[in-house]
């Protein structure tokens, strides 16, 4: 069994400040720096023992007295050979690995230690380090074998206080991983080590202010305090060396950094979860954002977003992978969009007659969509897909609507929801008007046309599958619809502004009769659109006189001026910047990183990474190859815990950076490690709380999609009051 021992190298000497570890940190309790460090390390369960490696000489005897008071082991060793003293500490305690911090720095960043120790063991590392935090707060974990090899092969300079010097100069001999520090703690401009009298003043002030949180004062609290006290940071500014211990060239020459779990505080989220269901059915206004769609340890609500990052109500930061169900295409709070919205709000949001911007943008939108002759604006996707169905029924004089049963969602209205298991409140007569087919097999649609001759009004379908496939099936579906006299409707809600410009159909050279748009076209603002042929769309107009009038998507807020201004700014950004090119490059990098991690952890066919040029979709399976909600939830849990808001899909935005890609792929690599362990030892040992549940389930108690109809599990799922 491997044991981690904290080895504290101690000496009283010092040319700038004598007896630094023995200096008092708490003047009231007469608590020294070394004593505070011992009390802090004793709170960390990963550390099996603390050993003091004390330099020889009578001036260092106080360190042995400290060890005795705390019931610790101490050894005597050469003052110059610090590396040798660490090895002695390990040998005296029977350690397999050594936790190394400098005893001149009281405030070690211990939060990621448990994960770092696990990664160190699981990945077979020689050295695992935290880097990028304020000077003095980082730590390193070495194997005893790596320390001995460094001592034997190195020169005298490799045995001094910089114990990792030999390792960093001989990367080809060692396996190293440097763990990510949360961005808000990457503060190389701050100094928390004691080498000068001014350093001691700063550390004492920090301790005095945060004493109530001792013996484990959080680094985030220290950073916040120092940011509010520029007078203190100015004292030590001349001594700050804003340089990483592990430059990028070192960090990248060995395996990519594995992200540690950085999300630990969710107190506000827990309170939000406890309150939300008392006021909001489902706890959210969109079911796919609900608590049952995320791990128990996920944030309950978000406070703000900027670019590709979001912050929860506890202040935790995440890289966003789903971008508000794909509705944010440029980035949260994207400047040009907000500028356009502010300008329109200054003029007014809604009027008794149409806003001037309605015609202005209608011209632009119709011009951008191949084959479109008319456009109708609305506020949500269900409004425009249902409007398309209504138009098709009026145009053809038929009642039935056909859509793929293997696709996720088309509308919250009866014509679609009636086809799901969640159809309570929908009359059977309405449900009978909807037919489903398999989008990957056009012959199943042709069978519907043959069985329901001259009764199908339209075929509505998303242009692309979740799992990338040839466009041939879609072409055949469009051909069948026209052959049998049905209206062909392309739902570009997800693919619009992502799979091509302006959508997937244009990229494939397919012209639908009607098309529905939303999500990415508004960059998070509530804006959707229905486009189509004039002869169909004009049934909802007031100029035609030959046919009964269709009451088409008439809503108070359909022409909300500032939402139209947002959509106009989004379109113009796409037309003047290479947004889609950036999306594709980002997706390719994320997909490559994920696929490499899957291969490295032997998870091929168990964690499927399906990459289209514009989107990545993951599928999680158990050891038997069956889809597993438990393992999927675990993957989400581990990603989210490492500061990546992930729900199984990656959709890029224009604000995603290379650094975001590194963070996503590093988190995915670490999550694959846990996934592998869960396969070997059981997911229940790793998963916090219950697995996620299907959105479209008959009862809230259902844990899976019904395996058959009638469902043999109904008695189990239904919980009578």
XYZ file of C-alpha atoms in Angstrom:
721
model
C 0.000 0.000 0.000
C 1.352 3.415 -0.970
C 1.643 6.071 1.729
C 2.104 9.800 1.314
C 4.313 11.469 3.941
C 4.769 15.220 4.313
C 8.501 15.908 4.666
C 9.234 19.385 6.042
C 12.840 20.471 5.536
C 13.730 22.776 8.455
C 16.680 25.037 9.221
C 17.045 28.185 11.272
C 19.698 29.913 9.179
C 18.943 32.709 6.757
C 20.887 35.726 5.490
C 17.852 38.010 5.116
C 15.641 36.828 7.984
C 16.884 34.411 10.626
C 14.797 31.431 11.753
C 12.017 31.943 9.221
C 9.945 28.817 10.046
C 10.249 29.646 13.760
C 8.996 33.211 13.380
C 5.633 33.825 15.028
C 2.645 33.896 12.689
C 0.011 34.274 15.423
C 1.309 36.775 17.945
C -1.587 36.114 20.318
C -1.199 32.332 20.526
C 2.581 32.502 20.064
C 2.127 30.143 17.116
C 5.096 29.879 14.762
C 5.010 29.434 10.989
C 6.103 25.784 11.248
C 3.510 25.069 13.928
C 0.707 26.538 11.831
C 1.879 24.430 8.868
C 1.786 21.271 10.991
C -1.727 22.046 12.229
C -2.839 22.743 8.661
C -1.334 19.528 7.260
C -2.950 17.497 10.026
C -6.363 18.385 8.530
C -5.485 16.628 5.254
C -6.485 12.927 5.282
C -4.277 12.133 2.266
C -1.161 12.680 4.391
C -0.317 9.607 6.475
C 2.432 11.218 8.536
C 4.404 14.447 8.961
C 8.181 14.206 9.421
C 10.566 17.090 10.074
C 13.883 16.864 8.228
C 16.050 19.117 10.391
C 19.497 20.464 9.535
C 22.327 19.518 11.890
C 23.461 22.139 14.441
C 22.398 23.299 17.864
C 20.601 26.324 16.426
C 18.097 23.883 14.891
C 17.191 22.067 18.100
C 13.935 24.077 18.469
C 12.572 22.153 15.467
C 12.999 18.847 17.281
C 11.169 20.365 20.261
C 8.292 21.348 17.962
C 8.163 17.811 16.557
C 8.078 16.377 20.073
C 5.197 18.668 21.134
C 3.125 17.539 18.152
C 4.089 13.877 18.481
C 5.963 13.854 15.189
C 9.054 12.065 13.971
C 12.128 14.192 13.180
C 15.512 13.372 11.638
C 18.883 15.151 11.459
C 20.661 15.652 8.164
C 23.057 17.729 6.116
C 22.103 21.420 5.895
C 23.015 21.781 2.208
C 21.655 18.404 1.072
C 17.922 19.157 1.322
C 17.089 16.391 -1.126
C 18.935 13.930 1.091
C 16.919 15.036 4.114
C 13.666 14.420 2.228
C 14.847 10.912 1.414
C 15.755 10.339 5.070
C 12.250 11.460 6.103
C 10.738 8.972 3.679
C 12.954 6.119 4.777
C 12.317 6.787 8.477
C 8.541 6.689 7.945
C 8.400 3.921 5.330
C 6.856 6.308 2.786
C 6.322 5.391 -0.840
C 5.833 9.040 -1.812
C 6.789 12.441 -0.401
C 4.626 15.567 -0.141
C 6.976 18.550 -0.428
C 6.311 22.168 0.570
C 8.709 24.841 1.699
C 8.585 25.592 5.428
C 9.040 29.287 4.695
C 5.524 29.489 3.229
C 2.695 28.945 5.705
C -0.309 29.030 3.348
C -0.164 25.893 1.198
C -2.998 25.425 -1.309
C -4.243 22.073 -0.007
C -7.679 21.904 -1.677
C -6.526 19.874 -4.714
C -4.237 17.534 -2.744
C -6.664 14.588 -2.558
C -7.142 14.602 -6.329
C -3.447 15.224 -6.982
C -2.526 12.210 -4.833
C -5.044 10.052 -6.682
C -3.789 11.183 -10.099
C -0.208 10.662 -8.958
C -0.945 7.024 -8.081
C -3.340 6.179 -10.895
C -1.235 7.699 -13.664
C 2.086 6.295 -12.457
C 3.666 9.739 -12.093
C 7.156 10.339 -10.771
C 6.293 13.935 -9.927
C 2.897 15.618 -9.629
C 2.821 19.346 -8.983
C 0.517 22.307 -8.541
C 1.852 25.363 -10.319
C 0.700 28.883 -11.121
C -0.674 29.747 -7.675
C 0.765 32.647 -5.607
C 4.440 32.166 -4.778
C 4.863 29.829 -1.834
C 1.415 28.186 -1.945
C 2.139 25.358 -4.408
C 3.215 21.802 -3.580
C 4.870 18.780 -5.186
C 4.452 15.016 -4.770
C 7.445 12.776 -5.565
C 7.895 9.059 -5.567
C 10.742 7.939 -3.318
C 12.308 6.299 -6.347
C 12.324 9.639 -8.227
C 13.980 11.371 -5.272
C 16.659 8.680 -4.998
C 17.345 8.780 -8.724
C 17.679 12.578 -8.629
C 20.037 12.343 -5.655
C 22.215 9.645 -7.198
C 22.484 11.128 -10.693
C 22.411 14.832 -9.856
C 25.108 17.268 -8.872
C 25.280 19.276 -5.638
C 23.100 22.018 -7.124
C 20.331 19.431 -7.669
C 20.313 18.566 -3.955
C 19.643 22.081 -2.666
C 16.279 23.600 -1.767
C 15.032 23.361 -5.375
C 14.476 19.630 -5.121
C 12.770 19.225 -8.484
C 15.617 20.783 -10.464
C 17.092 17.482 -11.659
C 13.671 16.190 -12.682
C 12.888 19.338 -14.663
C 16.246 19.180 -16.428
C 15.837 15.497 -17.353
C 12.235 15.160 -18.462
C 12.990 12.157 -20.600
C 13.643 10.156 -17.419
C 10.423 11.012 -15.575
C 6.674 11.132 -15.912
C 5.398 14.524 -14.767
C 1.926 16.009 -14.511
C 1.228 19.615 -13.599
C -2.305 20.175 -12.356
C -4.382 23.172 -13.351
C -5.041 25.840 -10.746
C -8.438 27.602 -11.091
C -7.984 30.765 -13.115
C -8.952 33.056 -10.245
C -6.083 31.604 -8.186
C -3.464 31.869 -10.935
C -1.917 34.907 -9.275
C 1.805 34.978 -9.852
C 1.700 38.650 -8.858
C 1.089 37.666 -5.217
C 3.762 36.476 -2.786
C 3.050 34.233 0.221
C 6.551 33.054 1.100
C 8.707 34.445 3.929
C 12.231 35.475 3.000
C 12.293 39.155 3.962
C 10.908 41.001 7.010
C 8.249 42.545 4.765
C 7.084 39.042 3.782
C 6.561 38.227 7.448
C 4.480 41.379 7.920
C 2.188 40.435 5.019
C 1.713 36.843 6.190
C 0.956 37.976 9.736
C -1.682 40.428 8.452
C -3.237 37.704 6.306
C -3.387 35.353 9.260
C -4.800 37.994 11.594
C -7.594 38.812 9.142
C -8.520 35.169 8.422
C -7.664 33.605 11.787
C -11.246 32.342 12.240
C -10.696 29.937 9.305
C -7.458 28.485 10.647
C -5.867 25.966 10.586
C -6.795 25.722 6.920
C -7.181 29.241 5.620
C -8.520 29.050 2.036
C -6.332 30.472 -0.697
C -9.329 32.189 -2.316
C -9.877 34.148 0.899
C -6.223 35.172 0.992
C -6.345 36.385 -2.615
C -9.516 38.366 -1.928
C -7.973 39.973 1.162
C -4.741 40.937 -0.598
C -6.633 42.359 -3.578
C -8.375 44.667 -1.120
C -5.051 45.669 0.516
C -2.720 47.142 -2.106
C -0.721 48.678 0.718
C 0.344 45.171 1.785
C 1.126 43.867 -1.687
C 3.207 46.986 -2.301
C 5.459 46.016 0.621
C 6.660 42.858 -1.118
C 6.276 43.922 -4.728
C 10.063 44.342 -5.197
C 10.541 40.657 -4.314
C 7.813 39.207 -6.548
C 9.094 36.938 -9.326
C 6.085 36.309 -11.608
C 7.408 33.102 -13.111
C 5.987 29.587 -13.140
C 8.138 26.866 -11.651
C 7.162 24.677 -14.608
C 7.354 26.687 -17.860
C 5.000 25.659 -20.640
C 7.799 23.886 -22.509
C 8.313 21.589 -19.535
C 4.639 21.078 -18.842
C 3.764 20.136 -22.391
C 6.716 17.831 -23.107
C 5.154 15.078 -21.016
C 1.481 14.065 -20.790
C -1.011 16.945 -20.853
C -1.943 18.500 -17.501
C -4.716 16.611 -15.739
C -7.246 18.957 -14.200
C -7.916 18.574 -10.526
C -11.447 18.805 -9.132
C -11.710 22.504 -8.309
C -15.423 22.881 -7.575
C -15.944 22.201 -3.891
C -18.207 24.924 -2.487
C -21.888 24.743 -3.511
C -23.647 26.088 -0.431
C -25.736 28.642 -2.341
C -26.616 25.975 -4.908
C -27.802 23.614 -2.197
C -30.060 26.337 -0.800
C -31.347 27.173 -4.283
C -32.209 23.523 -4.911
C -34.060 23.344 -1.602
C -36.176 26.398 -2.460
C -36.713 26.296 -6.235
C -39.267 23.460 -6.381
C -41.476 25.309 -3.902
C -42.052 28.030 -6.498
C -41.240 26.550 -9.929
C -42.670 23.209 -11.135
C -39.629 21.148 -12.054
C -37.331 23.699 -10.415
C -36.548 25.310 -13.795
C -38.440 26.818 -16.715
C -36.791 24.407 -19.152
C -36.895 20.696 -18.310
C -33.461 19.987 -19.759
C -31.988 22.478 -17.279
C -33.608 20.729 -14.300
C -31.962 19.025 -11.325
C -32.786 15.556 -12.693
C -30.693 16.247 -15.798
C -27.465 16.923 -13.895
C -25.346 15.225 -11.228
C -26.209 16.003 -7.610
C -22.906 17.881 -7.267
C -23.601 20.232 -10.196
C -24.320 23.936 -9.643
C -28.040 24.630 -9.239
C -28.040 28.034 -10.921
C -25.704 30.408 -12.704
C -25.050 34.018 -11.744
C -23.312 35.381 -14.831
C -21.378 34.590 -17.968
C -18.765 36.206 -20.180
C -17.272 34.763 -23.316
C -17.021 30.982 -22.945
C -17.013 31.098 -19.123
C -19.883 31.072 -16.636
C -19.976 31.549 -12.853
C -22.432 29.846 -10.528
C -24.159 31.444 -7.550
C -21.317 30.253 -5.295
C -18.769 32.067 -7.446
C -17.301 28.932 -9.063
C -16.052 29.402 -12.627
C -16.659 26.962 -15.487
C -15.791 26.596 -19.151
C -19.182 26.314 -20.851
C -19.594 23.381 -23.243
C -23.338 23.479 -24.057
C -23.719 27.264 -24.307
C -27.311 27.523 -23.032
C -28.662 24.561 -25.040
C -26.695 25.833 -28.032
C -28.361 29.244 -28.058
C -25.134 31.165 -27.376
C -23.041 31.068 -30.543
C -20.721 34.047 -30.147
C -20.194 34.047 -26.388
C -21.942 35.164 -23.228
C -22.388 38.954 -23.021
C -20.836 39.365 -26.502
C -19.985 43.055 -26.841
C -21.368 43.970 -30.310
C -24.652 42.180 -29.555
C -25.051 43.950 -26.209
C -24.232 47.284 -27.868
C -26.991 46.754 -30.438
C -29.471 45.768 -27.729
C -28.637 48.780 -25.578
C -29.092 51.128 -28.524
C -32.481 49.657 -29.394
C -33.600 49.706 -25.748
C -32.782 53.396 -25.708
C -35.273 53.784 -28.568
C -37.894 51.454 -27.117
C -38.614 47.736 -26.749
C -42.154 47.305 -28.102
C -44.733 49.483 -29.808
C -48.401 49.496 -30.882
C -47.334 49.289 -34.553
C -44.346 47.302 -35.845
C -40.885 48.572 -34.955
C -38.935 49.828 -37.960
C -36.265 47.211 -37.345
C -38.779 44.414 -38.096
C -38.815 45.117 -41.854
C -35.137 46.013 -41.910
C -34.069 42.677 -40.487
C -36.753 40.687 -42.330
C -35.100 41.774 -45.600
C -31.679 40.722 -44.302
C -32.908 37.376 -43.008
C -34.759 36.417 -46.201
C -31.703 37.400 -48.255
C -29.483 35.151 -46.156
C -31.625 31.995 -46.409
C -31.557 30.208 -49.802
C -35.065 29.624 -51.148
C -36.753 31.778 -48.513
C -39.311 34.341 -49.697
C -41.050 35.230 -46.439
C -40.142 35.270 -42.757
C -42.120 35.392 -39.513
C -40.431 36.210 -36.189
C -41.337 34.639 -32.835
C -39.930 34.138 -29.337
C -39.384 30.368 -29.036
C -38.742 27.362 -31.216
C -41.981 25.540 -30.424
C -43.967 28.506 -31.735
C -42.369 28.371 -35.166
C -42.327 24.572 -35.579
C -46.025 24.470 -34.645
C -46.675 27.370 -37.034
C -44.992 25.369 -39.802
C -47.237 22.364 -39.073
C -50.333 24.588 -39.123
C -49.334 26.152 -42.452
C -48.666 22.735 -43.982
C -52.084 21.443 -42.911
C -53.795 24.498 -44.362
C -51.773 24.349 -47.596
C -52.364 20.625 -48.249
C -55.768 20.170 -46.656
C -54.345 17.171 -44.772
C -54.140 16.472 -41.027
C -51.257 14.100 -40.302
C -47.706 15.201 -39.507
C -44.651 12.914 -39.745
C -41.364 13.398 -37.930
C -38.452 11.193 -36.772
C -39.183 9.266 -33.605
C -35.426 8.921 -33.027
C -34.891 12.684 -32.745
C -34.916 14.475 -29.411
C -37.371 17.362 -29.627
C -39.518 19.453 -31.942
C -42.085 21.289 -29.838
C -43.774 21.444 -26.453
C -47.112 21.478 -28.305
C -49.463 18.492 -28.485
C -48.514 17.350 -31.987
C -45.013 16.413 -30.764
C -45.309 15.807 -26.995
C -48.249 13.500 -27.674
C -45.814 11.103 -29.351
C -43.636 10.826 -26.231
C -44.192 8.939 -22.986
C -44.837 12.282 -21.300
C -48.256 12.793 -22.933
C -50.491 13.338 -19.912
C -53.159 15.960 -20.681
C -53.152 15.369 -24.442
C -56.306 13.790 -25.961
C -55.814 10.553 -27.870
C -57.505 12.133 -30.871
C -54.689 14.699 -31.079
C -52.004 12.069 -30.580
C -53.402 10.033 -33.458
C -52.541 12.857 -35.878
C -48.791 12.400 -35.383
C -46.715 9.686 -37.073
C -43.070 8.811 -36.492
C -40.402 7.211 -38.646
C -36.676 6.431 -38.415
C -34.687 9.298 -39.955
C -31.800 6.967 -40.827
C -34.152 4.719 -42.837
C -36.191 6.646 -45.420
C -38.056 3.441 -46.263
C -39.887 3.754 -42.916
C -41.206 7.137 -44.060
C -42.253 5.752 -47.430
C -44.201 3.047 -45.591
C -46.093 5.782 -43.722
C -46.981 7.503 -46.981
C -48.253 4.246 -48.415
C -50.259 3.401 -45.290
C -51.748 6.898 -45.013
C -52.318 7.840 -48.626
C -53.009 11.552 -49.175
C -53.297 12.244 -45.437
C -49.782 13.412 -44.452
C -49.550 17.205 -44.525
C -45.851 17.575 -43.832
C -42.603 15.930 -42.900
C -40.604 17.941 -40.360
C -37.078 16.877 -39.537
C -33.747 18.135 -38.250
C -31.215 18.060 -41.091
C -28.502 16.216 -39.141
C -28.347 13.276 -36.754
C -26.776 13.327 -33.289
C -24.387 10.693 -34.585
C -22.956 12.049 -37.871
C -24.258 10.289 -40.980
C -24.459 10.790 -44.731
C -26.818 13.449 -46.082
C -28.272 10.893 -48.500
C -31.047 9.931 -46.068
C -32.181 13.568 -45.754
C -32.222 13.995 -49.524
C -34.398 10.913 -49.826
C -36.766 12.203 -47.116
C -37.136 15.531 -48.947
C -37.755 13.692 -52.206
C -40.391 11.437 -50.645
C -42.245 14.390 -49.122
C -42.526 16.107 -52.478
C -43.352 12.911 -54.342
C -46.321 12.312 -52.045
C -47.484 15.946 -52.007
C -46.405 16.804 -48.437
C -44.658 19.973 -47.312
C -40.985 19.405 -46.417
C -40.016 21.331 -43.261
C -36.386 21.584 -42.118
C -36.002 22.305 -38.416
C -32.709 24.246 -38.272
C -33.191 25.129 -34.606
C -29.951 23.375 -33.591
C -28.083 23.286 -36.908
C -28.734 26.906 -37.887
C -25.622 29.111 -37.800
C -23.620 26.013 -36.801
C -23.708 23.191 -39.370
C -23.334 25.610 -42.277
C -24.266 29.102 -43.373
C -26.953 29.869 -42.680
C -27.707 26.234 -41.828
C -27.262 22.563 -42.666
C -29.639 22.488 -45.647
C -27.746 25.239 -47.456
C -24.487 23.363 -46.842
C -26.056 20.230 -48.382
C -27.689 22.088 -51.271
C -31.209 21.132 -50.129
C -34.060 23.664 -50.337
C -36.893 23.004 -47.867
C -40.408 24.360 -48.370
C -40.358 25.796 -44.855
C -37.555 26.133 -42.315
C -37.522 26.954 -38.618
C -34.720 28.829 -36.876
C -33.711 29.698 -33.325
C -31.093 29.180 -30.616
C -27.764 30.353 -32.104
C -29.340 33.074 -34.249
C -30.031 35.223 -31.170
C -26.863 34.499 -29.129
C -28.971 33.807 -26.055
C -31.701 36.352 -26.702
C -35.216 35.040 -27.258
C -35.498 35.144 -31.042
C -36.759 32.550 -33.518
C -37.952 32.611 -37.104
C -39.991 30.706 -39.691
C -38.965 31.073 -43.338
C -40.445 29.585 -46.459
C -42.065 29.760 -49.850
C -44.388 32.695 -50.469
C -47.319 30.536 -51.599
C -47.310 28.688 -48.263
C -46.340 31.534 -45.942
C -48.858 33.973 -47.439
C -51.684 31.819 -46.098
C -50.879 33.588 -42.849
C -50.875 37.023 -44.496
C -53.669 39.532 -45.054
C -53.164 40.135 -48.787
C -54.249 36.785 -50.252
C -57.983 36.378 -50.804
C -58.319 32.925 -52.355
C -57.870 30.684 -49.291
C -58.977 30.687 -45.669
C -56.644 32.749 -43.517
C -54.218 30.947 -41.179
C -53.775 32.639 -37.804
C -49.984 32.485 -37.888
C -47.740 32.991 -34.844
C -49.325 36.239 -33.688
C -47.777 37.115 -30.300
C -47.373 40.309 -28.292
C -43.610 39.920 -28.095
C -42.882 38.360 -31.487
C -41.570 41.684 -32.777
C -39.705 42.670 -29.610
C -37.298 45.231 -30.989
C -34.214 44.650 -28.847
C -34.284 40.874 -29.515
C -34.413 41.605 -33.246
C -31.499 44.002 -32.790
C -29.574 41.206 -31.090
C -30.285 38.798 -33.951
C -29.289 41.416 -36.494
C -25.966 41.970 -34.711
C -25.393 38.193 -34.608
C -26.011 37.810 -38.339
C -23.725 40.710 -39.189
C -20.979 39.233 -36.993
C -21.218 35.941 -38.890
C -21.116 37.797 -42.210
C -18.000 39.805 -41.296
C -16.029 37.294 -39.190
C -14.986 33.667 -39.666
C -17.232 32.421 -36.862
C -17.934 29.038 -38.436
C -14.241 28.495 -39.138
C -13.448 29.184 -35.495
C -16.238 26.818 -34.435
C -14.840 24.038 -36.601
C -11.259 24.446 -35.439
C -12.384 24.406 -31.811
C -14.556 21.323 -32.293
C -11.729 19.489 -34.056
C -9.317 20.219 -31.185
C -11.788 19.172 -28.487
C -12.764 16.016 -30.362
C -9.132 15.026 -30.925
C -8.328 15.491 -27.237
C -11.343 13.490 -26.125
C -10.677 10.666 -28.564
C -7.039 10.480 -27.446
C -8.105 10.195 -23.799
C -10.606 7.459 -24.612
C -7.905 5.470 -26.410
C -5.326 6.046 -23.665
C -7.673 4.721 -20.977
C -8.828 1.696 -22.968
C -12.403 2.989 -23.236
C -12.949 2.484 -26.954
C -16.592 1.485 -27.585
C -17.437 2.359 -23.947
C -17.120 6.136 -24.189
C -18.118 7.028 -27.730
C -17.008 10.432 -29.027
C -19.083 11.309 -32.106
C -17.663 14.376 -33.807
C -19.359 16.309 -36.577
C -17.456 19.362 -37.858
C -19.664 21.587 -35.684
C -20.531 19.493 -32.613
C -19.236 16.689 -30.366
C -21.642 14.188 -28.778
C -20.620 11.551 -26.210
C -22.347 8.246 -25.479
C -21.523 6.299 -22.308
C -21.747 2.514 -22.035
C -21.099 -0.048 -19.326
C -18.676 -2.970 -19.600
C -21.347 -4.958 -21.442
C -21.758 -2.243 -24.075
C -25.170 -1.099 -22.804
C -25.993 2.623 -22.505
C -25.505 3.602 -18.857
C -27.141 6.626 -17.222
C -25.015 6.025 -14.122
C -21.716 6.183 -15.995
C -22.940 9.110 -18.088
C -23.823 10.987 -14.890
C -20.395 10.135 -13.466
C -18.691 11.572 -16.548
C -20.730 14.769 -16.151
C -19.972 14.859 -12.430
C -16.221 14.610 -12.956
C -16.170 17.182 -15.765
C -18.260 19.676 -13.816
C -16.183 19.099 -10.690
C -13.139 20.154 -12.704
C -14.699 23.425 -13.790
C -16.170 22.322 -17.144
C -19.951 22.669 -17.470
C -20.654 19.587 -19.555
C -23.893 17.738 -20.334
C -22.567 15.194 -22.808
C -22.339 17.589 -25.758
C -19.791 20.192 -26.839
C -21.119 23.114 -28.884
C -18.566 25.857 -29.535
C -18.906 29.611 -29.434
C -16.806 32.317 -31.054
C -15.258 33.114 -27.648
C -13.793 29.672 -26.933
C -9.999 29.923 -26.734
C -7.107 27.482 -26.969
C -6.859 27.687 -23.178
C -10.497 26.604 -22.926
C -9.770 23.636 -25.166
C -6.856 22.604 -22.929
C -9.048 22.868 -19.854
C -11.868 20.847 -21.449
C -9.615 18.081 -22.715
C -7.603 17.950 -19.476
C -10.831 17.596 -17.494
C -12.011 14.899 -19.894
C -8.750 12.988 -19.492
C -9.075 13.056 -15.705
C -12.737 12.065 -15.960
C -11.793 9.077 -18.120
C -9.482 7.920 -15.316
C -12.428 7.893 -12.913
C -14.661 6.263 -15.555
C -12.125 3.448 -15.928
C -12.048 2.920 -12.167
C -15.849 2.892 -12.018
C -15.931 0.158 -14.651
C -13.471 -1.879 -12.600
C -14.891 -1.264 -9.130
C -18.518 -0.189 -9.602
C -20.001 3.200 -10.439
C -21.756 3.434 -7.057
C -18.357 3.925 -5.370
C -17.750 7.112 -7.328
C -21.123 8.635 -8.184
C -22.521 11.240 -5.802
C -26.321 11.047 -5.687
C -28.644 9.494 -8.254
C -28.116 9.090 -12.005
C -29.829 11.537 -14.334
C -33.264 10.558 -15.698
C -34.897 10.770 -19.128
C -36.710 14.046 -19.827
C -39.576 12.234 -21.540
C -40.616 9.776 -18.850
C -44.163 8.866 -17.849
C -43.640 9.151 -14.084
C -41.050 11.089 -12.135
C -40.047 7.775 -10.569
C -38.960 6.311 -13.924
C -35.216 5.715 -14.068
C -35.098 4.754 -17.744
C -37.034 4.952 -20.974
C -39.798 2.359 -21.093
C -38.357 -0.812 -22.645
C -41.721 -1.765 -24.165
C -45.344 -0.656 -24.394
C -47.149 -1.353 -22.177
C -44.194 -0.864 -19.857
C -43.411 -3.777 -17.524
C -41.785 -1.332 -15.066
C -44.834 0.899 -14.581
C -45.748 -0.478 -11.141
C -42.187 0.217 -9.969
C -42.048 3.734 -11.411
C -45.411 4.884 -10.144
C -45.370 5.980 -6.526
C -48.910 6.412 -5.193
C -49.402 9.176 -2.638
